[in-house]
Amino acid sequence: PEYTIIYFNARGRCEAMRMLMADQGAQWKEEVVTSDDWQKGDLKKAAVYGQLPGFKDGDFTLYQSNAMLRLLARNHDLYGKNPREASLIDMVNDGVEDLRLKYLKMIYQNYENGKDDYVKALPTNLGHFERLLASNNEGKGFVVGAHISFADYNLVDLLHNHLVLAPDCLSGFPLLCAYVKRISSRPKLEAYLSSDAHKKRPINGNGKQ
Ligand code: GDS
């Protein structure tokens, strides 16, 4: 395989990369880190910011999940056709990151008491993405430009997680709803999403979803 993911047994911050690689026909291998391995401390010391995931492209090692997505985007031409498109793709991805952080905070720190309020705020948080989609090709294609980008994989992954958290969360958003179905049914991506590699891997490391 050309790539290696070093991470805990979770979809977490790596699933958008896995979706991208599967859809682009890239090969990767998984080095799964157990909490026992992590407790030993050596891997934490070796990680640039003391956290996982880590990622290898041949002999090149990288940390920070969004940097990994951008590396893959540069390697596979998934970063727009000019600087303006690239910047819009960054803008979408930063918005995905903002919502992912809120989601992770709720999942890891406040699931029991915070889930209801989190779900109530979703129409506001998801509405931004519905409008972004509407502003590009009437919402019929990708979030930016005429081709898929790394932000599409990241956004669709985040929406998949939200559909598990709150199955009706996209009911007021017809474009997002059709977009998730359209992207998820790209043949190589659909094959990955229906494989055990995806289905049997928990969404989050603490078992909440
Ligand atoms: N910005 C980094 C990236 O994008 O790569 C974030 C990386 C990160 O958070 N890694 C986590 C980690 O290595 C696993 S992702 N944790 C072990 C450690 O720190 O020693 N993170 C905030 C974020 O993603 O921005 C979290 O909320 C993570 N949660 C998500 S899992 C605690 C528990 O189980 O509650 N022991 C760990 C919670 C935790 O790390």
Short mmCIF file of N, CA, C and O in Angstrom, two decimals, residues 49-142:
data_model
loop_
_atom_site.label_atom_id
_atom_site.label_comp_id
_atom_site.label_asym_id
_atom_site.label_seq_id
_atom_site.Cartn_x
_atom_site.Cartn_y
_atom_site.Cartn_z
N TYR A 49 2.11 16.35 18.06
CA TYR A 49 1.31 17.06 19.08
C TYR A 49 0.82 16.12 20.17
O TYR A 49 -0.16 16.42 20.86
N GLY A 50 1.47 14.96 20.31
CA GLY A 50 1.09 14.02 21.37
C GLY A 50 -0.24 13.34 21.14
O GLY A 50 -0.86 12.83 22.07
N GLN A 51 -0.72 13.35 19.87
CA GLN A 51 -2.02 12.74 19.58
C GLN A 51 -1.97 11.97 18.27
O GLN A 51 -1.07 12.15 17.45
N LEU A 52 -2.98 11.13 18.09
CA LEU A 52 -3.18 10.43 16.82
C LEU A 52 -4.39 11.05 16.13
O LEU A 52 -5.21 11.67 16.80
N PRO A 53 -4.58 10.88 14.81
CA PRO A 53 -3.88 9.97 13.92
C PRO A 53 -2.49 10.46 13.48
O PRO A 53 -2.19 11.64 13.49
N GLY A 54 -1.69 9.43 13.07
CA GLY A 54 -0.50 9.67 12.28
C GLY A 54 -0.77 9.09 10.89
O GLY A 54 -1.67 8.26 10.71
N PHE A 55 0.02 9.52 9.94
CA PHE A 55 -0.21 9.10 8.56
C PHE A 55 1.13 8.98 7.85
O PHE A 55 2.02 9.81 8.07
N LYS A 56 1.28 7.94 7.03
CA LYS A 56 2.51 7.81 6.24
C LYS A 56 2.19 7.73 4.76
O LYS A 56 1.29 6.98 4.35
N ASP A 57 2.90 8.52 4.01
CA ASP A 57 2.88 8.44 2.54
C ASP A 57 4.29 8.00 2.18
O ASP A 57 5.21 8.83 2.12
N GLY A 58 4.48 6.69 2.00
CA GLY A 58 5.84 6.17 1.81
C GLY A 58 6.67 6.46 3.05
O GLY A 58 6.27 6.14 4.17
N ASP A 59 7.81 7.16 2.88
CA ASP A 59 8.68 7.45 4.04
C ASP A 59 8.38 8.82 4.66
O ASP A 59 9.12 9.31 5.49
N PHE A 60 7.27 9.42 4.24
CA PHE A 60 6.89 10.76 4.73
C PHE A 60 5.81 10.60 5.80
O PHE A 60 4.77 9.99 5.57
N THR A 61 6.07 11.14 6.99
CA THR A 61 5.12 11.00 8.10
C THR A 61 4.48 12.34 8.45
O THR A 61 5.17 13.37 8.45
N LEU A 62 3.18 12.30 8.75
CA LEU A 62 2.44 13.54 8.99
C LEU A 62 1.49 13.35 10.17
O LEU A 62 0.99 12.26 10.41
N TYR A 63 1.24 14.44 10.90
CA TYR A 63 0.20 14.47 11.94
C TYR A 63 -0.77 15.60 11.62
O TYR A 63 -0.47 16.45 10.79
N GLN A 64 -1.91 15.58 12.24
CA GLN A 64 -3.05 16.50 12.06
C GLN A 64 -3.92 16.01 10.89
O GLN A 64 -3.53 16.06 9.72
N SER A 65 -5.13 15.60 11.25
CA SER A 65 -5.99 14.94 10.26
C SER A 65 -6.33 15.83 9.05
O SER A 65 -6.41 15.34 7.92
N ASN A 66 -6.48 17.14 9.28
CA ASN A 66 -6.81 17.99 8.12
C ASN A 66 -5.61 18.20 7.20
O ASN A 66 -5.78 18.38 5.99
N ALA A 67 -4.39 18.16 7.77
CA ALA A 67 -3.18 18.22 6.93
C ALA A 67 -3.09 16.96 6.07
O ALA A 67 -2.68 17.01 4.90
N MET A 68 -3.50 15.82 6.66
CA MET A 68 -3.49 14.55 5.91
C MET A 68 -4.47 14.60 4.75
O MET A 68 -4.16 14.17 3.63
N LEU A 69 -5.66 15.14 5.02
CA LEU A 69 -6.66 15.26 3.95
C LEU A 69 -6.12 16.14 2.82
O LEU A 69 -6.30 15.84 1.64
N ARG A 70 -5.44 17.21 3.20
CA ARG A 70 -4.90 18.12 2.17
C ARG A 70 -3.77 17.48 1.39
O ARG A 70 -3.63 17.70 0.18
N LEU A 71 -2.93 16.68 2.06
CA LEU A 71 -1.88 15.94 1.33
C LEU A 71 -2.52 15.03 0.29
O LEU A 71 -2.12 15.00 -0.88
N LEU A 72 -3.53 14.28 0.73
CA LEU A 72 -4.22 13.37 -0.20
C LEU A 72 -4.87 14.17 -1.34
O LEU A 72 -4.86 13.74 -2.49
N ALA A 73 -5.42 15.33 -1.01
CA ALA A 73 -6.05 16.17 -2.04
C ALA A 73 -5.01 16.61 -3.07
O ALA A 73 -5.26 16.61 -4.28
N ARG A 74 -3.82 16.96 -2.61
CA ARG A 74 -2.76 17.39 -3.55
C ARG A 74 -2.27 16.20 -4.38
O ARG A 74 -2.01 16.34 -5.57
N ASN A 75 -2.17 15.05 -3.74
CA ASN A 75 -1.69 13.86 -4.47
C ASN A 75 -2.69 13.39 -5.52
O ASN A 75 -2.30 12.81 -6.52
N HIS A 76 -3.99 13.58 -5.25
CA HIS A 76 -5.02 13.00 -6.13
C HIS A 76 -5.85 14.05 -6.84
O HIS A 76 -6.93 13.74 -7.34
N ASP A 77 -5.35 15.28 -6.88
CA ASP A 77 -6.02 16.35 -7.62
C ASP A 77 -7.47 16.57 -7.15
O ASP A 77 -8.40 16.55 -7.95
N LEU A 78 -7.60 16.78 -5.85
CA LEU A 78 -8.93 16.96 -5.24
C LEU A 78 -8.99 18.31 -4.52
O LEU A 78 -9.63 18.45 -3.48
N TYR A 79 -8.28 19.32 -5.10
CA TYR A 79 -8.14 20.61 -4.41
C TYR A 79 -8.51 21.76 -5.34
O TYR A 79 -7.91 22.83 -5.29
N GLY A 80 -9.51 21.55 -6.21
CA GLY A 80 -10.01 22.63 -7.06
C GLY A 80 -9.13 22.88 -8.27
O GLY A 80 -8.07 22.29 -8.42
N LYS A 81 -9.63 23.77 -9.15
CA LYS A 81 -8.88 23.97 -10.39
C LYS A 81 -8.08 25.26 -10.40
O LYS A 81 -7.30 25.49 -11.32
N ASN A 82 -8.26 26.11 -9.39
CA ASN A 82 -7.48 27.36 -9.33
C ASN A 82 -7.46 27.83 -7.87
O ASN A 82 -8.14 27.25 -7.01
N PRO A 83 -6.68 28.88 -7.55
CA PRO A 83 -6.57 29.32 -6.15
C PRO A 83 -7.92 29.70 -5.53
O PRO A 83 -8.13 29.49 -4.32
N ARG A 84 -8.82 30.27 -6.31
CA ARG A 84 -10.12 30.64 -5.72
C ARG A 84 -10.92 29.40 -5.33
O ARG A 84 -11.50 29.34 -4.24
N GLU A 85 -10.96 28.42 -6.22
CA GLU A 85 -11.67 27.18 -5.85
C GLU A 85 -11.01 26.52 -4.65
O GLU A 85 -11.69 26.04 -3.74
N ALA A 86 -9.67 26.51 -4.63
CA ALA A 86 -8.96 25.90 -3.50
C ALA A 86 -9.34 26.61 -2.21
O ALA A 86 -9.53 25.98 -1.16
N SER A 87 -9.47 27.93 -2.28
CA SER A 87 -9.81 28.70 -1.07
C SER A 87 -11.24 28.43 -0.63
O SER A 87 -11.52 28.37 0.59
N LEU A 88 -12.15 28.28 -1.57
CA LEU A 88 -13.53 27.92 -1.20
C LEU A 88 -13.58 26.53 -0.57
O LEU A 88 -14.31 26.29 0.39
N ILE A 89 -12.78 25.63 -1.12
CA ILE A 89 -12.70 24.27 -0.55
C ILE A 89 -12.17 24.35 0.89
O ILE A 89 -12.70 23.70 1.80
N ASP A 90 -11.16 25.20 1.11
CA ASP A 90 -10.65 25.41 2.48
C ASP A 90 -11.75 25.97 3.38
O ASP A 90 -11.88 25.57 4.54
N MET A 91 -12.53 26.92 2.84
CA MET A 91 -13.60 27.54 3.63
C MET A 91 -14.63 26.49 4.06
O MET A 91 -15.06 26.46 5.23
N VAL A 92 -15.00 25.62 3.12
CA VAL A 92 -15.94 24.56 3.47
C VAL A 92 -15.30 23.63 4.51
O VAL A 92 -15.91 23.29 5.53
N ASN A 93 -14.06 23.23 4.28
CA ASN A 93 -13.42 22.28 5.20
C ASN A 93 -13.28 22.87 6.60
O ASN A 93 -13.44 22.16 7.60
N ASP A 94 -12.99 24.16 6.69
CA ASP A 94 -12.89 24.80 8.01
C ASP A 94 -14.26 24.80 8.71
O ASP A 94 -14.34 24.66 9.93
N GLY A 95 -15.32 24.95 7.94
CA GLY A 95 -16.67 24.88 8.51
C GLY A 95 -16.98 23.47 9.00
O GLY A 95 -17.62 23.28 10.04
N VAL A 96 -16.54 22.48 8.24
CA VAL A 96 -16.71 21.08 8.66
C VAL A 96 -15.94 20.85 9.97
O VAL A 96 -16.45 20.24 10.91
N GLU A 97 -14.74 21.38 10.04
CA GLU A 97 -13.92 21.23 11.26
C GLU A 97 -14.62 21.88 12.46
O GLU A 97 -14.64 21.31 13.55
N ASP A 98 -15.19 23.07 12.26
CA ASP A 98 -15.88 23.75 13.36
C ASP A 98 -17.02 22.88 13.91
O ASP A 98 -17.18 22.75 15.12
N LEU A 99 -17.81 22.31 13.00
CA LEU A 99 -18.93 21.47 13.47
C LEU A 99 -18.41 20.16 14.05
O LEU A 99 -18.93 19.66 15.05
N ARG A 100 -17.35 19.59 13.46
CA ARG A 100 -16.78 18.35 14.00
C ARG A 100 -16.30 18.56 15.44
O ARG A 100 -16.47 17.70 16.30
N LEU A 101 -15.70 19.72 15.71
CA LEU A 101 -15.24 20.00 17.08
C LEU A 101 -16.40 20.06 18.05
O LEU A 101 -16.31 19.55 19.18
N LYS A 102 -17.51 20.70 17.64
CA LYS A 102 -18.70 20.75 18.52
C LYS A 102 -19.22 19.33 18.76
O LYS A 102 -19.60 18.97 19.88
N TYR A 103 -19.28 18.56 17.67
CA TYR A 103 -19.76 17.18 17.77
C TYR A 103 -18.88 16.37 18.73
O TYR A 103 -19.37 15.69 19.64
N LEU A 104 -17.55 16.46 18.57
CA LEU A 104 -16.63 15.68 19.41
C LEU A 104 -16.72 16.10 20.88
O LEU A 104 -16.65 15.26 21.78
N LYS A 105 -16.90 17.39 21.10
CA LYS A 105 -17.02 17.88 22.47
C LYS A 105 -18.26 17.27 23.14
O LYS A 105 -18.20 16.82 24.28
N MET A 106 -19.37 17.24 22.38
CA MET A 106 -20.59 16.65 22.91
C MET A 106 -20.38 15.15 23.14
O MET A 106 -20.65 14.62 24.22
N ILE A 107 -19.86 14.43 22.14
CA ILE A 107 -19.67 12.97 22.23
C ILE A 107 -18.75 12.60 23.40
O ILE A 107 -19.03 11.67 24.17
N TYR A 108 -17.62 13.29 23.53
CA TYR A 108 -16.61 12.89 24.52
C TYR A 108 -16.79 13.52 25.90
O TYR A 108 -16.29 13.02 26.88
N GLN A 109 -17.52 14.67 25.95
CA GLN A 109 -17.56 15.35 27.26
C GLN A 109 -18.96 15.52 27.82
O GLN A 109 -19.12 15.77 29.01
N ASN A 110 -19.98 15.43 26.97
CA ASN A 110 -21.30 15.81 27.47
C ASN A 110 -22.42 15.08 26.74
O ASN A 110 -23.44 15.69 26.41
N TYR A 111 -22.24 13.79 26.47
CA TYR A 111 -23.24 13.08 25.66
C TYR A 111 -24.60 13.02 26.37
O TYR A 111 -25.60 13.43 25.82
N GLU A 112 -24.60 12.55 27.61
CA GLU A 112 -25.87 12.33 28.31
C GLU A 112 -26.65 13.64 28.50
O GLU A 112 -27.84 13.71 28.24
N ASN A 113 -25.96 14.67 28.94
CA ASN A 113 -26.66 15.93 29.21
C ASN A 113 -26.71 16.88 28.03
O ASN A 113 -27.50 17.81 28.02
N GLY A 114 -25.85 16.66 27.06
CA GLY A 114 -25.73 17.66 26.00
C GLY A 114 -26.33 17.28 24.66
O GLY A 114 -26.49 18.12 23.78
N LYS A 115 -26.69 16.00 24.51
CA LYS A 115 -27.13 15.54 23.19
C LYS A 115 -28.39 16.28 22.70
O LYS A 115 -28.46 16.71 21.55
N ASP A 116 -29.37 16.45 23.57
CA ASP A 116 -30.63 17.06 23.15
C ASP A 116 -30.43 18.49 22.64
O ASP A 116 -30.93 18.86 21.58
N ASP A 117 -29.68 19.28 23.40
CA ASP A 117 -29.43 20.66 22.97
C ASP A 117 -28.62 20.67 21.68
O ASP A 117 -28.84 21.51 20.80
N TYR A 118 -27.68 19.74 21.58
CA TYR A 118 -26.87 19.66 20.36
C TYR A 118 -27.76 19.40 19.14
O TYR A 118 -27.64 20.07 18.12
N VAL A 119 -28.68 18.45 19.29
CA VAL A 119 -29.56 18.11 18.16
C VAL A 119 -30.50 19.28 17.83
O VAL A 119 -30.76 19.56 16.66
N LYS A 120 -30.95 20.01 18.86
CA LYS A 120 -31.81 21.18 18.63
C LYS A 120 -31.10 22.26 17.82
O LYS A 120 -31.74 23.00 17.06
N ALA A 121 -29.79 22.36 18.00
CA ALA A 121 -29.03 23.40 17.28
C ALA A 121 -28.65 22.97 15.86
O ALA A 121 -28.11 23.77 15.09
N LEU A 122 -28.94 21.71 15.52
CA LEU A 122 -28.46 21.22 14.20
C LEU A 122 -29.06 21.96 13.00
O LEU A 122 -28.33 22.19 12.03
N PRO A 123 -30.34 22.33 13.02
CA PRO A 123 -30.86 23.05 11.85
C PRO A 123 -30.01 24.29 11.52
O PRO A 123 -29.75 24.57 10.35
N THR A 124 -29.57 25.01 12.54
CA THR A 124 -28.70 26.18 12.29
C THR A 124 -27.36 25.72 11.73
O THR A 124 -26.87 26.25 10.72
N ASN A 125 -26.76 24.73 12.38
CA ASN A 125 -25.41 24.32 11.98
C ASN A 125 -25.38 23.63 10.61
O ASN A 125 -24.40 23.77 9.87
N LEU A 126 -26.44 22.89 10.29
CA LEU A 126 -26.46 22.20 9.00
C LEU A 126 -26.96 23.11 7.87
O LEU A 126 -26.62 22.91 6.71
N GLY A 127 -27.77 24.10 8.25
CA GLY A 127 -28.31 25.04 7.25
C GLY A 127 -27.20 25.74 6.46
O GLY A 127 -27.37 26.01 5.26
N HIS A 128 -26.09 26.00 7.11
CA HIS A 128 -24.97 26.65 6.40
C HIS A 128 -24.54 25.80 5.20
O HIS A 128 -24.25 26.33 4.11
N PHE A 129 -24.48 24.50 5.42
CA PHE A 129 -24.01 23.61 4.34
C PHE A 129 -25.05 23.47 3.23
O PHE A 129 -24.70 23.35 2.06
N GLU A 130 -26.34 23.50 3.60
CA GLU A 130 -27.40 23.46 2.59
C GLU A 130 -27.28 24.68 1.66
O GLU A 130 -27.37 24.57 0.44
N ARG A 131 -27.04 25.86 2.26
CA ARG A 131 -26.92 27.08 1.45
C ARG A 131 -25.65 27.08 0.61
O ARG A 131 -25.65 27.51 -0.54
N LEU A 132 -24.56 26.57 1.18
CA LEU A 132 -23.32 26.47 0.39
C LEU A 132 -23.53 25.59 -0.84
O LEU A 132 -23.11 25.94 -1.95
N LEU A 133 -24.18 24.47 -0.61
CA LEU A 133 -24.43 23.54 -1.71
C LEU A 133 -25.31 24.20 -2.78
O LEU A 133 -25.03 24.12 -3.98
N ALA A 134 -26.35 24.91 -2.31
CA ALA A 134 -27.28 25.58 -3.25
C ALA A 134 -26.53 26.60 -4.12
O ALA A 134 -26.94 26.86 -5.26
N SER A 135 -25.45 27.17 -3.58
CA SER A 135 -24.74 28.23 -4.30
C SER A 135 -23.82 27.69 -5.39
O SER A 135 -23.24 28.44 -6.15
N ASN A 136 -23.66 26.38 -5.47
CA ASN A 136 -22.81 25.79 -6.51
C ASN A 136 -23.63 24.85 -7.39
O ASN A 136 -24.06 23.79 -6.91
N ASN A 137 -23.85 25.23 -8.63
CA ASN A 137 -24.57 24.35 -9.56
C ASN A 137 -25.93 23.88 -9.02
O ASN A 137 -26.30 22.71 -9.18
N GLU A 138 -26.63 24.79 -8.35
CA GLU A 138 -27.96 24.51 -7.79
C GLU A 138 -28.00 23.29 -6.87
O GLU A 138 -29.03 22.63 -6.73
N GLY A 139 -26.85 22.99 -6.29
CA GLY A 139 -26.80 21.88 -5.33
C GLY A 139 -26.80 20.50 -5.97
O GLY A 139 -26.94 19.50 -5.27
N LYS A 140 -26.61 20.48 -7.32
CA LYS A 140 -26.73 19.18 -8.00
C LYS A 140 -25.43 18.39 -8.08
O LYS A 140 -25.42 17.25 -8.56
N GLY A 141 -24.32 19.05 -7.68
CA GLY A 141 -23.03 18.37 -7.87
C GLY A 141 -22.26 18.26 -6.56
O GLY A 141 -22.68 17.58 -5.63
N PHE A 142 -21.16 18.99 -6.54
CA PHE A 142 -20.24 18.94 -5.40
C PHE A 142 -20.35 20.23 -4.62
O PHE A 142 -21.01 21.17 -5.05
#
